[in-house]
Coordinates of C-alpha atoms in Angstrom, one line a residue:
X1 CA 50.0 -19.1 -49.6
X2 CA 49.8 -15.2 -50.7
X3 CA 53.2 -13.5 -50.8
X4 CA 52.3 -11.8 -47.5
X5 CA 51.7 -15.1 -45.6
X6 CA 55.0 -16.2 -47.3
X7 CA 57.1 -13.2 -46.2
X8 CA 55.5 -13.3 -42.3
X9 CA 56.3 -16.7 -42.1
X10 CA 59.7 -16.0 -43.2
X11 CA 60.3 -13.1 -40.9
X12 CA 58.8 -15.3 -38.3
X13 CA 61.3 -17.9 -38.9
X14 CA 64.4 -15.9 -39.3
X15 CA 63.7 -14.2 -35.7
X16 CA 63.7 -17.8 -34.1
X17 CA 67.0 -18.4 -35.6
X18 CA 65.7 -21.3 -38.3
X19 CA 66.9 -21.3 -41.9
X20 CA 64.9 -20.4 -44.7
X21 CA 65.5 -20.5 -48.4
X22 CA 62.7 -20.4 -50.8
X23 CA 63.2 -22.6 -54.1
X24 CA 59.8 -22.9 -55.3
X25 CA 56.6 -20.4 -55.4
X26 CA 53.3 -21.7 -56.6
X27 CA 52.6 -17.5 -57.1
X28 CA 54.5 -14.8 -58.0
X29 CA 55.4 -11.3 -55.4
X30 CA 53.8 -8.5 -56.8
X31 CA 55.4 -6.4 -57.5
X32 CA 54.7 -2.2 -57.0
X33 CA 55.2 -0.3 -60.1
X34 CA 56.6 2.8 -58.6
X35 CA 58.9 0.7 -56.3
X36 CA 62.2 2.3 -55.1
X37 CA 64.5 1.4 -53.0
X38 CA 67.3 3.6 -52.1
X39 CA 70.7 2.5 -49.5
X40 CA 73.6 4.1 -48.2
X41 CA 76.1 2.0 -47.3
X42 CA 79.4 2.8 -45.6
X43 CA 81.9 1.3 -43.3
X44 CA 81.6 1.5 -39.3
X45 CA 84.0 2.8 -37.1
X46 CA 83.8 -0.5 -34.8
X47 CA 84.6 -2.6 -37.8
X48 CA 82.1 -3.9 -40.6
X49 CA 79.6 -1.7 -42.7
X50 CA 76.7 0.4 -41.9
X51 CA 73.8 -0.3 -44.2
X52 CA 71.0 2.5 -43.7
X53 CA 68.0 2.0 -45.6
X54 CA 66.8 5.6 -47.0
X55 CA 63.4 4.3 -49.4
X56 CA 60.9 3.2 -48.6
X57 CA 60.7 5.1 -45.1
X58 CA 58.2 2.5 -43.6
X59 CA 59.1 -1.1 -45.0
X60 CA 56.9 -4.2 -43.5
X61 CA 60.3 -6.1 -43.2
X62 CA 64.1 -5.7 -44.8
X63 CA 66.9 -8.0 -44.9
X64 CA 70.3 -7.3 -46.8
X65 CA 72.6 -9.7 -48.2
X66 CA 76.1 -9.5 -47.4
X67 CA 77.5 -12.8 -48.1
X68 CA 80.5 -14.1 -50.2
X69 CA 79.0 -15.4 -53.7
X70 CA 76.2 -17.6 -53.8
X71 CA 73.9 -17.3 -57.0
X72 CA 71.1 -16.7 -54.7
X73 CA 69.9 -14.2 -52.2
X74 CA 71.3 -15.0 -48.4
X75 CA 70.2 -13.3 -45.8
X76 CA 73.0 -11.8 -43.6
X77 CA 71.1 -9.7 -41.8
X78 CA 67.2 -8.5 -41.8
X79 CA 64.5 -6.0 -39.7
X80 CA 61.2 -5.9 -39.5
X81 CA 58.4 -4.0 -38.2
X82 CA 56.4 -5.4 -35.4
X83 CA 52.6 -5.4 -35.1
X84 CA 50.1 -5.2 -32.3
X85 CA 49.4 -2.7 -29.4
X86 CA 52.3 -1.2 -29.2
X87 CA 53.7 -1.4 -32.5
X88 CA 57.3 -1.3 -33.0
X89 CA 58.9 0.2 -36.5
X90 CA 61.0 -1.4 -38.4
X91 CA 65.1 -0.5 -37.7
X92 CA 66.3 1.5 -40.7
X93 CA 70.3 0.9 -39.8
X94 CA 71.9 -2.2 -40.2
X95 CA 75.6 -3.8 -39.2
X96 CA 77.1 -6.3 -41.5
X97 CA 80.6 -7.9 -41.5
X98 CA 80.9 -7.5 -45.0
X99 CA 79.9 -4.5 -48.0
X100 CA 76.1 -5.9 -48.8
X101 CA 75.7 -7.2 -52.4
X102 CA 71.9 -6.8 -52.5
X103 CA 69.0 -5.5 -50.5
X104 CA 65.3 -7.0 -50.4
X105 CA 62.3 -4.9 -49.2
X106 CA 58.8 -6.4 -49.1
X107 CA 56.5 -3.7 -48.1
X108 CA 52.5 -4.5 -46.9
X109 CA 50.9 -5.7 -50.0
X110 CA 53.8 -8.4 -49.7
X111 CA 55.1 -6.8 -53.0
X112 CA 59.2 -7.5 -53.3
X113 CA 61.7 -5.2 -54.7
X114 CA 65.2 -6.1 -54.9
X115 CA 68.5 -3.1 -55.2
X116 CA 71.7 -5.3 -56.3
X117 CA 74.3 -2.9 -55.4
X118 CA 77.5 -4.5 -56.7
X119 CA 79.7 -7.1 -58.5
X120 CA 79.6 -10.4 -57.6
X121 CA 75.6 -9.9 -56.5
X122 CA 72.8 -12.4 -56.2
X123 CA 70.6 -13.7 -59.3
X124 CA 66.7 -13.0 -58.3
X125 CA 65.8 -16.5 -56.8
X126 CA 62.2 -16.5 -58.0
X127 CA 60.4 -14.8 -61.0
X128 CA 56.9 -13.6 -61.9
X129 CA 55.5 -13.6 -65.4
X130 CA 57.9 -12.3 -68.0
X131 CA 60.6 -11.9 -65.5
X132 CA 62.6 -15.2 -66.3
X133 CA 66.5 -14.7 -67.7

């Protein structure tokens, strides 16, 4: 049940192709105090919008949100790095059909930080102490 678990299961699921929303969290992400997150996003020659994540340079897992409204965060797309023997870093350039409204970056500690980067973006879905609208 610790924001890390949370965010590996998540990843987990969203590489098998299964939906995931969270509505409820029993605990809060932490969150890093000195936690920036920095995007470039322009469009693609072959059609769409290149997202390239610029900070943090080695996130635990990524995902960017590029859909149309929605008071929530959707995932349209998302990366992540890959433990083990032959570890695999996550990818730090991203395709997505439409200009991304928000991007979500959990690093290792499972700490969360979320960049809205235009109109029309997502409300945070889930709040720690202090953090409710």
């Amino acid at each position: 049940r610790t924001p890390l678990a949370i965010a590996t299961a998540r990843a987990r699921l969203l590489r098998a192709g299964a939906g995931f929303l969270v509505q409820t969290l029993d605990a809060s992400f932490p969150k890093t105090p000195d936690a920036s997150v920095r995007v470039r996003s322009k469009r693609a020659a072959e059609g769409g919008w290149e997202v390239t994540l610029l900070e943090p340079k080695e996130p635990a897992a990524w995902a960017i949100d590029a859909e149309d409204g929605g008071s929530v965060f959707t995932c349209s797309w998302h990366g992540e790095r890959t433990l083990g023997k032959k570890s695999v870093t996550c990818p730090m350039i991203a395709l997505v059909p439409r200009p991304p409204r928000a991007v979500r970056v959990y690093d290792d500690s499972g700490a969360m930080t979320t960049e809205v980067l235009g109109k029309g973006a997502p409300q945070l879905a889930l709040f720690g102490e202090g953090d409710a609208p």
